[in-house]
Short mmCIF file of C-alpha atoms and ligand atoms in Angstrom, two decimals:
data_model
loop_
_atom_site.label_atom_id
_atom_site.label_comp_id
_atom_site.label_asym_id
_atom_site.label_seq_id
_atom_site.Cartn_x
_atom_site.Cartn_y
_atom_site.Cartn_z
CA UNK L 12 -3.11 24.71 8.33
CA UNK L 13 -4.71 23.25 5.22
CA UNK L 14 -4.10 19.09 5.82
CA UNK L 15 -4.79 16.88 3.09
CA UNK L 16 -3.83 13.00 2.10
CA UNK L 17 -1.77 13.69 -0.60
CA UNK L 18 2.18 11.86 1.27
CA UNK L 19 3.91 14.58 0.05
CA UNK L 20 6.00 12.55 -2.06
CA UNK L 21 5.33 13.56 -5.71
CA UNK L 22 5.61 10.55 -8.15
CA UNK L 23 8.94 8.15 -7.50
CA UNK L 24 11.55 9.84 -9.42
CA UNK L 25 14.26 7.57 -12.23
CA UNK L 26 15.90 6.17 -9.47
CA UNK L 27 12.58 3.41 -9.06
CA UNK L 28 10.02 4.74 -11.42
CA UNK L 29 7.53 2.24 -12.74
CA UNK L 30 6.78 2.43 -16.70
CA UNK L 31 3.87 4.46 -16.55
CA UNK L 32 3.65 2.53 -20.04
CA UNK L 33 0.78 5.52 -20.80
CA UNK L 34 -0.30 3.90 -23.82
CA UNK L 35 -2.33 6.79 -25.68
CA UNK L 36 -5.08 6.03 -28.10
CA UNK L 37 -4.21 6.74 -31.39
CA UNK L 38 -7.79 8.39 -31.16
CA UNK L 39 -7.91 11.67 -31.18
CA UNK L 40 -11.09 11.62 -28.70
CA UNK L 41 -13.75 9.33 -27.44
CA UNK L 42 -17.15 9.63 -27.55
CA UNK L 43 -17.54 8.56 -23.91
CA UNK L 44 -14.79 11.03 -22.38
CA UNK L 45 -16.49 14.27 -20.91
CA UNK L 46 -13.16 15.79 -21.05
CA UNK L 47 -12.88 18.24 -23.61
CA UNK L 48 -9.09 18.70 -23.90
CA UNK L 49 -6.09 16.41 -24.47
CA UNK L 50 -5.51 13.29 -25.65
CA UNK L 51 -7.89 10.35 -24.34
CA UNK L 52 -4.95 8.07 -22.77
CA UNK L 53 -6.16 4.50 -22.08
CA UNK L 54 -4.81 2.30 -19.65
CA UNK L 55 -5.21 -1.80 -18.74
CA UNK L 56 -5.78 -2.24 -15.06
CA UNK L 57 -5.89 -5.64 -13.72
CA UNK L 58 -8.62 -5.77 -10.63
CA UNK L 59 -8.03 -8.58 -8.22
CA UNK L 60 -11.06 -8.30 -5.74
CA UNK L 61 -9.70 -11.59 -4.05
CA UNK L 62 -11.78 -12.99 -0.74
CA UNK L 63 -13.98 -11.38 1.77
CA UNK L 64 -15.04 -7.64 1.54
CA UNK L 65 -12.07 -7.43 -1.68
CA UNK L 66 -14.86 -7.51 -3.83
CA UNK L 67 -17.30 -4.84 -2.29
CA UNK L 68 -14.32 -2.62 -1.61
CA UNK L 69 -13.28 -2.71 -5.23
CA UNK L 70 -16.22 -2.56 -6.98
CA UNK L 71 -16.58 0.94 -5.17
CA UNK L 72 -13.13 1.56 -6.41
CA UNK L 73 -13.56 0.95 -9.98
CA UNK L 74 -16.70 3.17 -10.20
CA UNK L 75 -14.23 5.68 -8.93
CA UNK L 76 -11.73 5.22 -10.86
CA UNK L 77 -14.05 5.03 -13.99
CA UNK L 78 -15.86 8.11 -13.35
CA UNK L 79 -12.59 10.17 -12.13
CA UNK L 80 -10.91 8.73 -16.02
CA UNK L 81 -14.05 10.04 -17.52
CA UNK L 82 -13.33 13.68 -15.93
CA UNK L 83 -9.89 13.73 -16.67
CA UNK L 84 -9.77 12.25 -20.46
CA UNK L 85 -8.14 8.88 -19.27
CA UNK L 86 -10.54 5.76 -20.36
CA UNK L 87 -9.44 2.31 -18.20
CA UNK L 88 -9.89 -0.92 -19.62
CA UNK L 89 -10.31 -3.82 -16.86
CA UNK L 90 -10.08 -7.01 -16.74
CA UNK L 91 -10.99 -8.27 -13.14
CA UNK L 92 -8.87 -12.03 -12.55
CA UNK L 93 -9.60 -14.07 -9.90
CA UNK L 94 -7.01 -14.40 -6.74
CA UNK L 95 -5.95 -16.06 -2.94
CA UNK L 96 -8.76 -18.04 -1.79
CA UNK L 97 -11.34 -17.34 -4.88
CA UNK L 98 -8.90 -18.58 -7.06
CA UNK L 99 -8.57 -21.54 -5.11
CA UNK L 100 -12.03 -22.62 -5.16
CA UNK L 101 -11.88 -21.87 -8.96
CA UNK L 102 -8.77 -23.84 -9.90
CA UNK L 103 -7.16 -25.25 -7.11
CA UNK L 104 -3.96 -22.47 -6.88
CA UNK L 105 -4.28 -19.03 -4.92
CA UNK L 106 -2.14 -17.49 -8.14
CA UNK L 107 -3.45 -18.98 -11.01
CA UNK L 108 -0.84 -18.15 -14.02
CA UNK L 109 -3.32 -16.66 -16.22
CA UNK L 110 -3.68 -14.05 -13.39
CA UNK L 111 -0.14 -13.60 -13.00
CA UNK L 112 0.06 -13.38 -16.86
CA UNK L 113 -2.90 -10.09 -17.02
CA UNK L 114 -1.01 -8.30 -13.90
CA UNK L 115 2.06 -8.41 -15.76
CA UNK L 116 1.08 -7.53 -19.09
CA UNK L 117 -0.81 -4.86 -17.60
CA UNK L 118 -0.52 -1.08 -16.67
CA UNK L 119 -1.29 -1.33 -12.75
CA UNK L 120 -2.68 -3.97 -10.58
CA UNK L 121 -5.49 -2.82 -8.02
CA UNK L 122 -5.86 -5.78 -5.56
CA UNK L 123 -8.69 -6.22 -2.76
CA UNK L 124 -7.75 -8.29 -0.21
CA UNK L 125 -7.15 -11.83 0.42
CA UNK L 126 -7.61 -15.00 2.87
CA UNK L 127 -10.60 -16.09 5.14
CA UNK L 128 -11.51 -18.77 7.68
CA UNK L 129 -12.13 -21.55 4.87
CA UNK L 130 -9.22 -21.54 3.87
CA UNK L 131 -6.75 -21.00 7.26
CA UNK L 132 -5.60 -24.83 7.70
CA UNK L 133 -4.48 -25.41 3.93
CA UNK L 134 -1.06 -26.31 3.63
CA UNK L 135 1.22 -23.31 2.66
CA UNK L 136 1.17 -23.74 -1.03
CA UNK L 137 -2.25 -23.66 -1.02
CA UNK L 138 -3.22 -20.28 1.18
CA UNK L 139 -4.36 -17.34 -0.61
CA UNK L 140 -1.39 -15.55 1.39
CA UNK L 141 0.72 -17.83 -0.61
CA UNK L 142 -0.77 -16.30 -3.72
CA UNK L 143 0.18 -12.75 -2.48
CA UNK L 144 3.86 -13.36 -2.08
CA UNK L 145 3.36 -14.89 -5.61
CA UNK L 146 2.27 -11.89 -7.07
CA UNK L 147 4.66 -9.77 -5.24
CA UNK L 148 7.46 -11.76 -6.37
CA UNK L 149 6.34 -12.11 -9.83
CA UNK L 150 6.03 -8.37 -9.87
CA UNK L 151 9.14 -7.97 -8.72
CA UNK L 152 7.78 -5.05 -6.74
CA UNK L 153 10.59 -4.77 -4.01
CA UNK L 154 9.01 -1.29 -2.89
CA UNK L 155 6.09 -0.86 -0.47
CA UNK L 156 5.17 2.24 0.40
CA UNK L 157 2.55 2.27 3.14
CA UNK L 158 1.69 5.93 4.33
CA UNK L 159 -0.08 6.50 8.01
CA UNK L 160 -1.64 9.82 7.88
CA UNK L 161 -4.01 10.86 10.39
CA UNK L 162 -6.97 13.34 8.97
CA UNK L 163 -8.32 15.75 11.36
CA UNK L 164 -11.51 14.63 10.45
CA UNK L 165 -10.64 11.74 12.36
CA UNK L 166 -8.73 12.60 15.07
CA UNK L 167 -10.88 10.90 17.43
CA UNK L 168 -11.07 8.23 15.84
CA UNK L 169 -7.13 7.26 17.36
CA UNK L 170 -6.83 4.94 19.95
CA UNK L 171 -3.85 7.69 21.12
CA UNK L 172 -4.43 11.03 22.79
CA UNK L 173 -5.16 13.89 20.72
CA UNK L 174 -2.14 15.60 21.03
CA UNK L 175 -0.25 12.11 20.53
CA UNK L 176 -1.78 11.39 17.29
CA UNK L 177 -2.70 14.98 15.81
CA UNK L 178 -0.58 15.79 13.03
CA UNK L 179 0.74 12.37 12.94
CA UNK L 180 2.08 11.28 9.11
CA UNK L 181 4.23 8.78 8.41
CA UNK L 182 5.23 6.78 5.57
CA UNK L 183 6.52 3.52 6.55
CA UNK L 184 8.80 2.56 3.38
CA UNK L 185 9.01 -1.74 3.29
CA UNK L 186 11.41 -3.96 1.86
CA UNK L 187 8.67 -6.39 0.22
CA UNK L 188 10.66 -9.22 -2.16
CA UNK L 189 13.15 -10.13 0.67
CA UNK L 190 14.02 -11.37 4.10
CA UNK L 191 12.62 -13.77 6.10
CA UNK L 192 9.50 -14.26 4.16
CA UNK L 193 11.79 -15.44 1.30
CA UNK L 194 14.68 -16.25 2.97
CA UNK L 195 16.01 -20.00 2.35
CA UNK L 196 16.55 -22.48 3.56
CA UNK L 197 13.20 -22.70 5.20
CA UNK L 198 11.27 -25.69 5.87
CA UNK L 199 10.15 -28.04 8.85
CA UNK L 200 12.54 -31.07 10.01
CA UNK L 201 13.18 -33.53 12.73
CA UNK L 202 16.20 -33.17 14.69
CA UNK L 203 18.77 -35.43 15.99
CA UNK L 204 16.25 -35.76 19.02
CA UNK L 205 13.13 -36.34 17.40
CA UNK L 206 11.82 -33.29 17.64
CA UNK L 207 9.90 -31.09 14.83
CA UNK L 208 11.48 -27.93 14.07
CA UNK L 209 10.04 -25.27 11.79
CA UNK L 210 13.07 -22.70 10.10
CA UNK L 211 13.12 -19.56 8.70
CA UNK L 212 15.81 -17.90 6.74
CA UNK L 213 16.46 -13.60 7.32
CA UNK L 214 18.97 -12.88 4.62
CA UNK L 215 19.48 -9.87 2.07
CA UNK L 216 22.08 -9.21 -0.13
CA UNK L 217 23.55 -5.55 -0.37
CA UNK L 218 21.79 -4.73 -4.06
CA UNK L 219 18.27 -5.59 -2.35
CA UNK L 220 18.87 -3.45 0.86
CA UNK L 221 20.27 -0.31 -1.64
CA UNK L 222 17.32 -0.18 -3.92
CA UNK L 223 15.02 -0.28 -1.09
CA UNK L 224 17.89 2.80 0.69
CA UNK L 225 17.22 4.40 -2.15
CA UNK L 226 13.81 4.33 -2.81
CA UNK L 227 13.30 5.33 0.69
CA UNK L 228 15.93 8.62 0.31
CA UNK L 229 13.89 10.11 -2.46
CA UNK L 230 10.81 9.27 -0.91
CA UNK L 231 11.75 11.36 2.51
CA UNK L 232 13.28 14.56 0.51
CA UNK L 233 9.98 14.88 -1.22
CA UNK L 234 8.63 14.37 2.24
CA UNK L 235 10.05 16.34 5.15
CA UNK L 236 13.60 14.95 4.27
CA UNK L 237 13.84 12.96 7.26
CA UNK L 238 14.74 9.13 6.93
CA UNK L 239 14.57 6.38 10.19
CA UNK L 240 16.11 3.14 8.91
CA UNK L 241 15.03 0.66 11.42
CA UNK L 242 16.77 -3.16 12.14
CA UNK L 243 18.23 -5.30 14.65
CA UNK L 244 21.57 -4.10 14.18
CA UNK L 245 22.32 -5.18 18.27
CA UNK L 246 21.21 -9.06 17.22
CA UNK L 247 21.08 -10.03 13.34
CA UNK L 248 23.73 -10.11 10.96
CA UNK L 249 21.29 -9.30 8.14
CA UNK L 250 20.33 -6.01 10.23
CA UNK L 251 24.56 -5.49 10.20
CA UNK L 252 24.58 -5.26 7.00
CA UNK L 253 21.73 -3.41 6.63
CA UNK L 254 22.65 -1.21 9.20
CA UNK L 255 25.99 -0.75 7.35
CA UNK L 256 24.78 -0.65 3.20
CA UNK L 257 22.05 2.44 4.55
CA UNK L 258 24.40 4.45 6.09
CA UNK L 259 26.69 4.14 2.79
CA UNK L 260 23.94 5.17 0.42
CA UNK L 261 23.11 8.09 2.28
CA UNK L 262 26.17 9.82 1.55
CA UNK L 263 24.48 9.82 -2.10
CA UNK L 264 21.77 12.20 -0.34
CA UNK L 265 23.13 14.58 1.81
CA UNK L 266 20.03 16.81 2.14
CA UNK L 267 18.09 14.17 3.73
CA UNK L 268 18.83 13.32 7.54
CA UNK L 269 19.08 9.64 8.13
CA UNK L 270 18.84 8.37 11.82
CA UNK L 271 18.76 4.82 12.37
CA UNK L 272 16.64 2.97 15.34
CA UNK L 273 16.32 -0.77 16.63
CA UNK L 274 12.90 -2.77 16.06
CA UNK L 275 11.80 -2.76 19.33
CA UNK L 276 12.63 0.88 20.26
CA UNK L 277 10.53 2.50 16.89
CA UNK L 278 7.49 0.07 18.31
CA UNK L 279 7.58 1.84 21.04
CA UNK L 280 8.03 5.65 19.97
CA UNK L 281 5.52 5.01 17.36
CA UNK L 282 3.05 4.96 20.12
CA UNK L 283 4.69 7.18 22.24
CA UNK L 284 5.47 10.32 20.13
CA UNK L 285 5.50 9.31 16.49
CA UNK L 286 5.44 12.83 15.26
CA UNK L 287 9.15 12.25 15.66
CA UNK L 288 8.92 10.17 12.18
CA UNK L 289 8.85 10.87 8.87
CA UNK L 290 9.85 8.35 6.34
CA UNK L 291 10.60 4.66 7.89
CA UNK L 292 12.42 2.48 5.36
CA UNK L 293 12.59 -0.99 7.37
CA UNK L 294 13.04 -5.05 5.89
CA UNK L 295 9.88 -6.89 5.46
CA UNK L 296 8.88 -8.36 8.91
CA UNK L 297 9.23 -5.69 10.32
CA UNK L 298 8.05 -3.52 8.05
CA UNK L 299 4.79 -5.98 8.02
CA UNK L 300 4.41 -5.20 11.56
CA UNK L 301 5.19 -1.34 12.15
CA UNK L 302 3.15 -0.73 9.00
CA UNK L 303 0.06 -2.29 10.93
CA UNK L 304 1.01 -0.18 14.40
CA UNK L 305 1.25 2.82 12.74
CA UNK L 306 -2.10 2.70 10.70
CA UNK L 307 -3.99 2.29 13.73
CA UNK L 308 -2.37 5.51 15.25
CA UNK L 309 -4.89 6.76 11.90
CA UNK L 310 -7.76 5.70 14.10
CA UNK L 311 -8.46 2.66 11.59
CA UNK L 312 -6.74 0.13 9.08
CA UNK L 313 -9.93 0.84 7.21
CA UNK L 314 -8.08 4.21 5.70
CA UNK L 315 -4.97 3.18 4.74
CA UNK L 316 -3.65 2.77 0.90
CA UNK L 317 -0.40 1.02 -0.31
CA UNK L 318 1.64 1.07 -3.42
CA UNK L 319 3.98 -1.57 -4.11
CA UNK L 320 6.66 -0.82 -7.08
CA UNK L 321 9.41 -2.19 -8.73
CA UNK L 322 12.28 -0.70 -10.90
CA UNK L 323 9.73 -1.45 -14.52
CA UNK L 324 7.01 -2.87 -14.72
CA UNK L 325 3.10 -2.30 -13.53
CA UNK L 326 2.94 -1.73 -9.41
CA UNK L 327 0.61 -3.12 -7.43
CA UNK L 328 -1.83 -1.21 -5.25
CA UNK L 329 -3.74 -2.35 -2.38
CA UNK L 330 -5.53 -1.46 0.95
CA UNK L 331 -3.25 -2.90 4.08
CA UNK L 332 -6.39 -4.48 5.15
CA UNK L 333 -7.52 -7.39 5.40
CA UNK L 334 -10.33 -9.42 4.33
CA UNK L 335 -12.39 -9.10 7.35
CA UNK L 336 -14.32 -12.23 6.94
CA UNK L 337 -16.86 -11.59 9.63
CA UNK L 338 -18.75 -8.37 7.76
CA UNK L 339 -18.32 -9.82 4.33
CA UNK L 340 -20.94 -9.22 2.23
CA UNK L 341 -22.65 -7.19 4.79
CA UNK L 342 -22.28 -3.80 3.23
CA UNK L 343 -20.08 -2.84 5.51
CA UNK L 344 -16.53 -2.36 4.55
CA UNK L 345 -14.98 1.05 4.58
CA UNK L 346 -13.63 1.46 0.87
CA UNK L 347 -11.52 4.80 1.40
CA UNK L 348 -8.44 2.30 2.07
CA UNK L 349 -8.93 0.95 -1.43
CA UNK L 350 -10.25 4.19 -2.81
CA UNK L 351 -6.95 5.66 -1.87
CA UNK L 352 -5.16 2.93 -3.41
CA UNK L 353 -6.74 3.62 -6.52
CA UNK L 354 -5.27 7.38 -6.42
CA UNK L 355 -1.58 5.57 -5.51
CA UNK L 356 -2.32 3.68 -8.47
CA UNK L 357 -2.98 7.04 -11.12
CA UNK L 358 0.19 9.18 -9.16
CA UNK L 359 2.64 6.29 -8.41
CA UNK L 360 1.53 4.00 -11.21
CA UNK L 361 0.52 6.25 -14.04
CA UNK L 362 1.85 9.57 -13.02
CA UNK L 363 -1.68 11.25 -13.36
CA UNK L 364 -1.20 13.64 -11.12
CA UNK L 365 -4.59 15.44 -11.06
CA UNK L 366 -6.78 12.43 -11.71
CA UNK L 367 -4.89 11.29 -8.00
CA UNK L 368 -5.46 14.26 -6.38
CA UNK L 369 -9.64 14.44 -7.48
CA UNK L 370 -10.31 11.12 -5.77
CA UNK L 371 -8.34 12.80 -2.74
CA UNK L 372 -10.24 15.14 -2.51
CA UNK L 373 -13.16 13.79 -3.25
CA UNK L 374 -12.33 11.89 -0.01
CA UNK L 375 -11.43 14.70 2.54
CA UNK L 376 -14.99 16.38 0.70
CA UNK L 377 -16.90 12.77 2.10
CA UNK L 378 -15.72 12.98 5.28
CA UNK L 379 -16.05 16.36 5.85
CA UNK L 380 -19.67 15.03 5.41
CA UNK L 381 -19.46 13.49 8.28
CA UNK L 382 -19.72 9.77 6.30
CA UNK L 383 -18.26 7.26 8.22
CA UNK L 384 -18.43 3.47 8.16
CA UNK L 385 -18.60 1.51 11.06
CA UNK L 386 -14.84 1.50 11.68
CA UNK L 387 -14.58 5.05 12.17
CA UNK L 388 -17.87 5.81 13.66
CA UNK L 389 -18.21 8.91 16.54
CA UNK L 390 -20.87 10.30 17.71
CA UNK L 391 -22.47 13.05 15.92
CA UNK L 392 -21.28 11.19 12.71
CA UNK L 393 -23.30 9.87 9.71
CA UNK L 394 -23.21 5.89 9.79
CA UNK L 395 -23.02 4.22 6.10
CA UNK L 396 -22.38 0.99 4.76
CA UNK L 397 -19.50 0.89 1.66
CA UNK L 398 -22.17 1.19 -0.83
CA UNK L 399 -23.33 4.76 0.34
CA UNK L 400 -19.56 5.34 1.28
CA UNK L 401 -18.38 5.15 -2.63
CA UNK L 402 -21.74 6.43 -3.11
CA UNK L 403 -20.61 9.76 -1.42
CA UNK L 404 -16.98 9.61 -2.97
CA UNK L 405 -18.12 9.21 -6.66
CA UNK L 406 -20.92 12.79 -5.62
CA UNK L 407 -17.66 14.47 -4.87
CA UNK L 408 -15.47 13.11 -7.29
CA UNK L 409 -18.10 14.43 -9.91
CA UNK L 410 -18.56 17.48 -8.15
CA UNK L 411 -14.72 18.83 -8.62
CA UNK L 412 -14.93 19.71 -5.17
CA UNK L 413 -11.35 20.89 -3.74
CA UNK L 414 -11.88 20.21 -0.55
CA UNK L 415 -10.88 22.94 1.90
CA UNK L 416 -9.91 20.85 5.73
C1 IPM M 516 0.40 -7.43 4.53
C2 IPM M 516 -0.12 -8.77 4.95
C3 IPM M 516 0.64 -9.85 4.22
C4 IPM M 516 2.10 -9.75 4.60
C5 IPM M 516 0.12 -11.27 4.42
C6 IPM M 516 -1.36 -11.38 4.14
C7 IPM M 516 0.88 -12.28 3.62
O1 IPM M 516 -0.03 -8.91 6.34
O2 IPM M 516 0.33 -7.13 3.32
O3 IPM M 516 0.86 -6.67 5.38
O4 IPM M 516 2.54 -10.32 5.62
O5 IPM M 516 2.85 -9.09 3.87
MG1 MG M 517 0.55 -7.13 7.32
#
């Protein structure tokens, strides 16, 4: 069977659609486009490389996305802004407003990563993490769709048996403006005996938990029309309610099958048989920490893209990685994660379609090179550092190859 990246989800439909915003040149054609037919179209992407291999990964990325615009009559302006623990060292704040102020105004965000050692023991307001949530929140991108698809190229790359992880593809749909990570009151305190306490809020109102319902229902009847809601229905009031706001939603989707699982069960079947899944919508925390399990059943976190959306508005688009201090600047960071972020960005962002599915491809066509960074090294395998990695990608991008798996 042919396998390829693309989620099977085809761009979010009205229900959560971000403003694609397409804002065509009045132009008739640039000079610079190689594509012969159509409109040029133009769009303003904001590029946050952020703090250890963020900026390697997405300088690769905007080569890629510049040369795949070029082939498909879209021209990009960007305007890279500095973010997390960069921006900190610049100004003082891991979200300066200025960079807030270019993401917004803005057709899509493409965001490296963020954090690093330096930086661990600042106090709250000044982590880079801190500037994340910022962004998030500013962004108002509730939506964070995090697929785990596992390429037969790299089968054995998976921790799990073959058979376990063959065929494997998820998409793990998170609640990302809410919960716990929100949640007030929050704070540290003494107590009546002396002693420090640290507090955390998990609360969500019905409107948050139905958008995200919703987003995740047409997300899983483009998919396989299969929906796991997971919570802590047995324990948390929040999960209650959750539990209870899904389950009425659903009857606005009938085609779509909607089972509903506790936290600590899905942890488990995800690494026992997570074929079983389709399309997990879950709150934040946990959607934080089953997006993480599942990517590794991919063989690496290193491949894995994210879009995060709101209801208008640019989305933001990032690898789930990290910043993986310790090979910073060492050439070796696998960019696919962020390359694939960049095609989230043109299908989810800007509903280009085609200009997604080249850089796809152009992806499968690299590894069926037998590229591979260190992170999803086998034997028998070409070793590469991210350079020759996006090296490869931008070959194939130019190539139009239509990669056959
Ligand atoms: C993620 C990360 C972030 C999160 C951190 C860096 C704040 O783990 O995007 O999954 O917890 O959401
Ligand atoms: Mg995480």
């Amino acid at each position: 069977m042919a396998a390829s990246l693309r989620i099977n989800c085809k761009p979010v439909s009205t229900a959560f659609r971000v403003n694609p915003a397409s804002k065509c040149s009045r132009r008739p054609f640039s000079v610079s486009c190689a594509a012969a037919n159509g409109p040029q179209k133009r769009y303003s992407i904001t590029l946050l490389p952020g703090d250890g291999i963020g900026p390697e990964v997405i300088s690769v990325a905007k080569d890629v996305l510049k040369l795949t615009g070029s082939l498909e009559g879209i021209e990009f302006n960007f305007q890279e802004m500095p973010m997390g623990g960069s921006a900190l060292d610049l100004v003082g704040v891991p979200l300066p407003d200025e960079t807030l102020a270019a993401a917004k105004n803005s057709d899509a965000v493409l965001l490296g990563a963020i954090g690093g050692y330096k930086w661990d023991n600042n106090a709250k307001h000044l982590k880079p993490e801190t500037g994340l949530l910022q962004i998030r929140e500013g962004l108002k991108v509730f939506a964070n769709l995090r697929p785990a698809t596992v390429l037969p190229q790299l089968v054995e790359a998976s921790t799990l048996k073959r058979e376990v992880a063959e065929g494997v593809d998820v998409m793990v749909v998170r609640e990302l403006t809410g919960g716990i990570y929100f949640g007030k009151p929050r704070g540290f305190r003494t107590d009546e005996n002396g002693e420090e306490v640290g507090f955390n809020t998990e609360v969500y109102a019905a409107y948050e938990i139905d958008r995200i319902a919703r987003v995740a229902f047409e997300t899983a009847r483009k998919r396989q029309g299969r929906l796991c809601s997971v919570d802590k229905a047995n324990v948390l009031e929040a999960s209650m309610l959750w539990r209870r706001r899904v389950t009425a939603i659903a009857e606005e989707y009938p085609d779509v099958e909607l089972s509903h699982m506790y936290v600590d069960n899905a942890a488990m079947q995800l690494v026992r048989n997570p074929k079983q899944f389709d399309t997990i919508v879950t709150n934040n925390i946990f959607g934080d920490i089953l997006s993480d399990e599942a990517s590794m059943i991919t063989g690496s976190i290193g491949m894995l893209p994210s879009a995060s959306l709101g209801s208008s508005g640019p989305g933001l688009f990032e690898p789930i990685h990290g910043s993986a201090p310790d090979i910073a600047g060492q050439d070796k960071a696998n960019p696919l994660a962020t390359i694939l972020s960049a095609a989230m960005l043109l299908k989810y962002g800007l509903e280009e379609e085609d200009a997604a599915r080249r850089i796809e491809n152009a992806v499968l066509d690299t590894l069926n090179k037998g590229l591979r960074t260190g992170d999803i090294y086998s034997t028998g395998t070409k070793l590469v550092g991210c350079k020759e990695m996006g090296e490869a990608v931008l070959r194939s991008v130019d190539s139009q190859v239509h990669a056959a798996v």
